[in-house]
mmCIF file of C-alpha atoms in Angstrom:
data_model
loop_
_atom_site.group_PDB
_atom_site.id
_atom_site.type_symbol
_atom_site.label_atom_id
_atom_site.label_comp_id
_atom_site.label_asym_id
_atom_site.label_seq_id
_atom_site.Cartn_x
_atom_site.Cartn_y
_atom_site.Cartn_z
ATOM 1 C CA ASP T 17 101.225 93.462 96.255
ATOM 2 C CA ALA T 18 99.447 94.053 99.370
ATOM 3 C CA GLY T 19 100.636 94.409 103.087
ATOM 4 C CA VAL T 20 99.828 93.922 106.279
ATOM 5 C CA THR T 21 95.612 94.313 106.882
ATOM 6 C CA GLN T 22 94.086 95.605 109.855
ATOM 7 C CA SER T 23 90.325 95.764 110.512
ATOM 8 C CA PRO T 24 88.355 97.689 111.349
ATOM 9 C CA THR T 25 90.450 101.258 111.435
ATOM 10 C CA HIS T 26 88.717 102.630 114.333
ATOM 11 C CA LEU T 27 86.864 100.933 116.945
ATOM 12 C CA ILE T 28 84.545 102.200 120.602
ATOM 13 C CA LYS T 29 83.543 99.990 123.213
ATOM 14 C CA THR T 30 82.315 100.001 126.498
ATOM 15 C CA ARG T 31 84.476 98.940 129.326
ATOM 16 C CA GLY T 32 83.746 95.361 130.570
ATOM 17 C CA GLN T 33 83.215 94.562 126.991
ATOM 18 C CA GLN T 34 85.333 92.142 124.723
ATOM 19 C CA VAL T 35 86.880 92.819 120.821
ATOM 20 C CA THR T 36 88.291 90.789 118.408
ATOM 21 C CA LEU T 37 90.691 92.599 116.595
ATOM 22 C CA ARG T 38 91.530 91.212 112.637
ATOM 23 C CA CYS T 39 94.844 91.250 110.878
ATOM 24 C CA SER T 40 95.918 89.369 106.613
ATOM 25 C CA PRO T 41 100.145 89.504 107.155
ATOM 26 C CA LYS T 42 101.583 90.366 103.991
ATOM 27 C CA SER T 43 102.197 88.231 101.495
ATOM 28 C CA GLY T 44 104.435 85.515 101.867
ATOM 29 C CA HIS T 45 105.022 86.210 105.622
ATOM 30 C CA ASP T 46 103.654 83.617 108.428
ATOM 31 C CA THR T 47 104.682 85.245 111.760
ATOM 32 C CA VAL T 48 102.703 88.220 113.299
ATOM 33 C CA SER T 49 102.628 89.841 116.201
ATOM 34 C CA TRP T 50 100.590 92.030 118.048
ATOM 35 C CA TYR T 51 101.211 95.242 119.455
ATOM 36 C CA GLN T 52 99.838 97.575 122.250
ATOM 37 C CA GLN T 53 100.987 101.196 121.311
ATOM 38 C CA ALA T 54 99.423 104.307 123.433
ATOM 39 C CA LEU T 55 99.814 107.828 123.106
ATOM 40 C CA GLY T 56 103.665 108.991 122.858
ATOM 41 C CA GLN T 57 104.686 105.602 123.451
ATOM 42 C CA GLY T 58 106.368 102.863 121.006
ATOM 43 C CA PRO T 59 105.067 99.331 120.817
ATOM 44 C CA GLN T 60 104.143 97.485 123.109
ATOM 45 C CA PHE T 61 104.720 93.332 121.979
ATOM 46 C CA ILE T 62 101.692 91.663 123.107
ATOM 47 C CA PHE T 63 102.405 88.820 121.384
ATOM 48 C CA GLN T 64 103.030 86.545 117.839
ATOM 49 C CA TYR T 65 101.373 83.219 116.498
ATOM 50 C CA TYR T 66 103.946 81.238 114.567
ATOM 51 C CA GLU T 67 102.225 78.046 113.163
ATOM 52 C CA GLU T 68 98.721 78.442 114.512
ATOM 53 C CA GLU T 69 100.479 78.608 117.533
ATOM 54 C CA GLU T 70 101.592 81.593 120.255
ATOM 55 C CA ARG T 71 105.778 81.028 120.668
ATOM 56 C CA GLN T 72 106.153 84.020 122.938
ATOM 57 C CA ARG T 73 104.387 86.495 124.563
ATOM 58 C CA GLY T 74 105.353 90.391 126.204
ATOM 59 C CA ASN T 75 103.750 91.163 130.337
ATOM 60 C CA PHE T 76 100.440 91.661 128.548
ATOM 61 C CA PRO T 77 97.195 90.113 131.383
ATOM 62 C CA ASP T 78 95.621 86.739 130.052
ATOM 63 C CA ARG T 79 92.189 88.987 129.268
ATOM 64 C CA PHE T 80 94.549 89.462 126.314
ATOM 65 C CA SER T 81 94.481 86.618 123.749
ATOM 66 C CA GLY T 82 94.535 85.270 120.167
ATOM 67 C CA HIS T 83 94.414 83.105 117.660
ATOM 68 C CA GLN T 84 95.943 82.485 114.105
ATOM 69 C CA PHE T 85 95.222 80.932 111.666
ATOM 70 C CA PRO T 86 95.420 78.068 108.388
ATOM 71 C CA ASN T 87 96.234 80.908 106.265
ATOM 72 C CA TYR T 88 98.011 82.340 108.779
ATOM 73 C CA SER T 89 95.543 86.091 109.315
ATOM 74 C CA SER T 90 95.522 86.244 113.021
ATOM 75 C CA GLU T 91 92.928 87.895 115.997
ATOM 76 C CA LEU T 92 94.024 90.074 119.402
ATOM 77 C CA ASN T 93 90.759 89.809 122.031
ATOM 78 C CA VAL T 94 90.807 91.527 124.888
ATOM 79 C CA ASN T 95 88.588 90.386 127.062
ATOM 80 C CA ALA T 96 87.082 92.628 130.111
ATOM 81 C CA LEU T 97 88.246 96.110 128.522
ATOM 82 C CA LEU T 98 89.505 98.510 130.687
ATOM 83 C CA LEU T 99 89.936 102.198 129.994
ATOM 84 C CA GLY T 100 93.421 101.501 129.644
ATOM 85 C CA ASP T 101 93.197 99.354 126.843
ATOM 86 C CA SER T 102 92.057 102.595 124.696
ATOM 87 C CA ALA T 103 95.047 101.990 122.067
ATOM 88 C CA LEU T 104 96.553 101.910 118.528
ATOM 89 C CA TYR T 105 96.643 98.503 117.872
ATOM 90 C CA LEU T 106 99.045 97.073 115.431
ATOM 91 C CA CYS T 107 100.151 93.728 114.094
ATOM 92 C CA ALA T 108 102.950 93.212 112.078
ATOM 93 C CA SER T 109 104.143 90.069 109.911
ATOM 94 C CA SER T 110 107.041 89.245 109.346
ATOM 95 C CA PHE T 111 108.918 85.737 107.517
ATOM 96 C CA HIS T 112 112.934 84.652 108.352
ATOM 97 C CA GLU T 113 114.212 82.009 105.850
ATOM 98 C CA GLY T 114 118.167 82.331 105.653
ATOM 99 C CA GLU T 115 119.338 86.145 105.491
ATOM 100 C CA ASP T 116 116.191 87.409 104.144
ATOM 101 C CA TYR T 117 114.201 88.813 106.944
ATOM 102 C CA GLY T 118 111.150 91.313 106.310
ATOM 103 C CA TYR T 119 108.935 92.975 109.221
ATOM 104 C CA THR T 120 106.230 95.268 108.058
ATOM 105 C CA PHE T 121 103.381 96.830 109.807
ATOM 106 C CA GLY T 122 99.648 97.820 109.320
ATOM 107 C CA SER T 123 97.842 100.595 110.018
ATOM 108 C CA GLY T 124 96.805 99.560 113.532
ATOM 109 C CA THR T 125 93.082 99.299 114.523
ATOM 110 C CA ARG T 126 92.414 102.250 116.993
ATOM 111 C CA LEU T 127 90.112 101.238 120.341
ATOM 112 C CA THR T 128 88.866 103.462 122.429
ATOM 113 C CA VAL T 129 86.990 101.551 125.245
ATOM 114 C CA VAL T 130 84.879 104.292 127.234
ATOM 115 C CA GLY Y 28 116.008 92.598 130.841
ATOM 116 C CA GLU Y 29 116.161 93.731 126.788
ATOM 117 C CA SER Y 30 115.866 97.420 126.224
ATOM 118 C CA VAL Y 31 115.903 100.246 122.839
ATOM 119 C CA GLY Y 32 116.501 103.566 124.023
ATOM 120 C CA LEU Y 33 116.826 107.276 122.504
ATOM 121 C CA HIS Y 34 118.750 109.803 123.525
ATOM 122 C CA LEU Y 35 115.819 112.756 122.519
ATOM 123 C CA PRO Y 36 112.378 112.250 123.192
ATOM 124 C CA THR Y 37 111.887 115.675 120.735
ATOM 125 C CA LEU Y 38 114.118 117.208 118.188
ATOM 126 C CA SER Y 39 113.538 120.336 115.985
ATOM 127 C CA VAL Y 40 115.677 121.105 113.073
ATOM 128 C CA GLN Y 41 115.119 124.110 109.627
ATOM 129 C CA GLU Y 42 113.566 122.771 106.935
ATOM 130 C CA GLY Y 43 116.850 122.207 104.342
ATOM 131 C CA ASP Y 44 119.288 120.930 107.595
ATOM 132 C CA ASN Y 45 120.363 117.041 108.612
ATOM 133 C CA SER Y 46 118.645 115.492 110.889
ATOM 134 C CA ILE Y 47 119.971 112.968 113.700
ATOM 135 C CA ILE Y 48 119.042 110.538 115.464
ATOM 136 C CA ASN Y 49 120.227 108.486 117.534
ATOM 137 C CA CYS Y 50 119.296 105.194 119.614
ATOM 138 C CA ALA Y 51 120.929 102.496 121.406
ATOM 139 C CA TYR Y 52 120.408 98.713 122.281
ATOM 140 C CA SER Y 53 121.161 96.847 124.638
ATOM 141 C CA ASN Y 54 121.098 93.284 123.837
ATOM 142 C CA SER Y 55 124.773 92.356 121.593
ATOM 143 C CA ALA Y 56 123.039 89.276 119.976
ATOM 144 C CA SER Y 57 120.528 92.053 118.015
ATOM 145 C CA ASP Y 58 121.531 91.786 114.385
ATOM 146 C CA TYR Y 59 119.298 93.344 112.403
ATOM 147 C CA PHE Y 60 118.094 96.486 113.024
ATOM 148 C CA ILE Y 61 114.888 98.633 111.519
ATOM 149 C CA TRP Y 62 113.574 102.633 111.585
ATOM 150 C CA TYR Y 63 110.665 103.343 111.518
ATOM 151 C CA LYS Y 64 108.217 106.364 110.950
ATOM 152 C CA GLN Y 65 105.293 106.673 112.285
ATOM 153 C CA GLU Y 66 102.751 109.641 111.909
ATOM 154 C CA SER Y 67 100.050 110.631 114.198
ATOM 155 C CA GLY Y 68 97.136 108.112 113.544
ATOM 156 C CA LYS Y 69 98.940 105.478 111.230
ATOM 157 C CA GLY Y 70 101.608 102.797 112.097
ATOM 158 C CA PRO Y 71 105.032 102.582 111.425
ATOM 159 C CA GLN Y 72 106.537 102.999 108.080
ATOM 160 C CA PHE Y 73 109.867 101.540 107.288
ATOM 161 C CA ILE Y 74 112.393 103.568 105.684
ATOM 162 C CA ILE Y 75 115.067 101.514 106.256
ATOM 163 C CA ASP Y 76 117.009 98.366 107.857
ATOM 164 C CA ILE Y 77 120.825 97.531 108.488
ATOM 165 C CA ARG Y 78 122.204 94.381 109.218
ATOM 166 C CA SER Y 79 124.789 93.755 111.792
ATOM 167 C CA ASN Y 80 127.782 92.523 109.622
ATOM 168 C CA MET Y 81 126.781 96.049 108.060
ATOM 169 C CA ASP Y 82 128.242 99.712 109.471
ATOM 170 C CA LYS Y 83 126.191 102.177 107.394
ATOM 171 C CA ARG Y 84 123.837 101.649 104.704
ATOM 172 C CA GLN Y 85 122.536 104.300 102.745
ATOM 173 C CA GLY Y 86 119.215 105.205 100.861
ATOM 174 C CA GLN Y 87 117.103 108.032 99.182
ATOM 175 C CA ARG Y 88 118.034 110.752 101.816
ATOM 176 C CA VAL Y 89 118.068 108.683 104.778
ATOM 177 C CA THR Y 90 121.792 107.097 106.140
ATOM 178 C CA VAL Y 91 122.037 105.065 108.750
ATOM 179 C CA LEU Y 92 125.004 104.124 111.065
ATOM 180 C CA LEU Y 93 125.492 101.581 112.930
ATOM 181 C CA ASN Y 94 128.272 101.359 115.890
ATOM 182 C CA LYS Y 95 128.384 97.614 117.612
ATOM 183 C CA THR Y 96 130.930 98.163 119.902
ATOM 184 C CA VAL Y 97 129.123 100.961 122.015
ATOM 185 C CA LYS Y 98 125.683 99.448 120.666
ATOM 186 C CA HIS Y 99 124.194 102.488 118.852
ATOM 187 C CA LEU Y 100 122.527 103.447 116.229
ATOM 188 C CA SER Y 101 121.375 106.542 114.446
ATOM 189 C CA LEU Y 102 119.437 108.166 111.687
ATOM 190 C CA GLN Y 103 120.765 110.460 109.283
ATOM 191 C CA ILE Y 104 117.657 112.942 107.113
ATOM 192 C CA ALA Y 105 119.157 114.915 104.586
ATOM 193 C CA ALA Y 106 117.696 117.883 103.333
ATOM 194 C CA THR Y 107 114.842 117.685 106.183
ATOM 195 C CA GLN Y 108 111.520 118.651 104.380
ATOM 196 C CA PRO Y 109 108.484 119.218 106.001
ATOM 197 C CA GLY Y 110 107.312 116.170 105.217
ATOM 198 C CA ASP Y 111 109.792 114.512 107.948
ATOM 199 C CA SER Y 112 107.068 115.336 110.178
ATOM 200 C CA ALA Y 113 106.274 112.747 112.718
ATOM 201 C CA VAL Y 114 107.739 110.691 115.684
ATOM 202 C CA TYR Y 115 110.817 108.532 114.750
ATOM 203 C CA PHE Y 116 111.429 105.065 116.471
ATOM 204 C CA CYS Y 117 114.258 102.090 115.864
ATOM 205 C CA ALA Y 118 114.071 98.954 116.423
ATOM 206 C CA ALA Y 119 116.371 96.184 116.953
ATOM 207 C CA VAL Y 120 115.745 92.667 116.270
ATOM 208 C CA ARG Y 121 116.952 88.862 117.088
ATOM 209 C CA THR Y 122 115.569 87.512 113.605
ATOM 210 C CA SER Y 123 116.393 83.784 115.485
ATOM 211 C CA TYR Y 124 114.065 84.527 117.962
ATOM 212 C CA ASP Y 125 111.566 86.653 116.060
ATOM 213 C CA LYS Y 126 112.223 89.035 118.957
ATOM 214 C CA VAL Y 127 111.447 93.289 118.495
ATOM 215 C CA ILE Y 128 112.466 95.881 120.528
ATOM 216 C CA PHE Y 129 111.296 98.920 119.825
ATOM 217 C CA GLY Y 130 112.589 102.452 121.512
ATOM 218 C CA PRO Y 131 110.050 104.797 122.776
ATOM 219 C CA GLY Y 132 110.447 107.052 119.669
ATOM 220 C CA THR Y 133 111.928 110.680 119.193
ATOM 221 C CA SER Y 134 109.731 113.685 117.695
ATOM 222 C CA LEU Y 135 111.170 115.063 114.644
ATOM 223 C CA SER Y 136 109.562 119.099 113.933
ATOM 224 C CA VAL Y 137 111.323 120.440 111.010
ATOM 225 C CA ILE Y 138 110.400 124.082 110.721
ATOM 226 C CA PRO Y 139 109.439 125.642 107.438
#
């Protein structure tokens, strides 16, 4: 059973460019959340997608946008990249049905902005 | 706002000793808690979870204790091994909102 898969694993971009990161959720999961994790910090919540709509959003600027597709996979887009956007970007998928709840992380995409 | 914090950012233990990592959360509506282990350059790996209707749960060499009265949980690792060296995060979840709040992490170093 494949868990959460993210692509690419590593990426180097130039300041001002745009980037798209991809996430395929774990089988059976219908919700995708994105996190930014700076070095030495805990994951910071960016936003969450459910039924192809943004359901929750953390304290991130509009340069960060996303999308969820009918197959539950998701993309994270970041425009006008800043040096401070360099981080590990984590995708987590989840499901919630009655008392049953699951939350699984992918291995992340390491983004370096130069 | 909601927060999750850990009492110690770093912890060093001798190989074979038991480790205890603590975590405090602020929102009493949190009803599910997860401990993750994160090794350098990798995503968080699930260790163990506990629901708010329990106060203790055991896994293989790990035990999670939950004290809802003081909004505190802990992760105990028995017979700590060098492979346990990593950063450990606790996460508090409000499952009705599917909202997960992470703590800042405790870096565990195991001394051979």
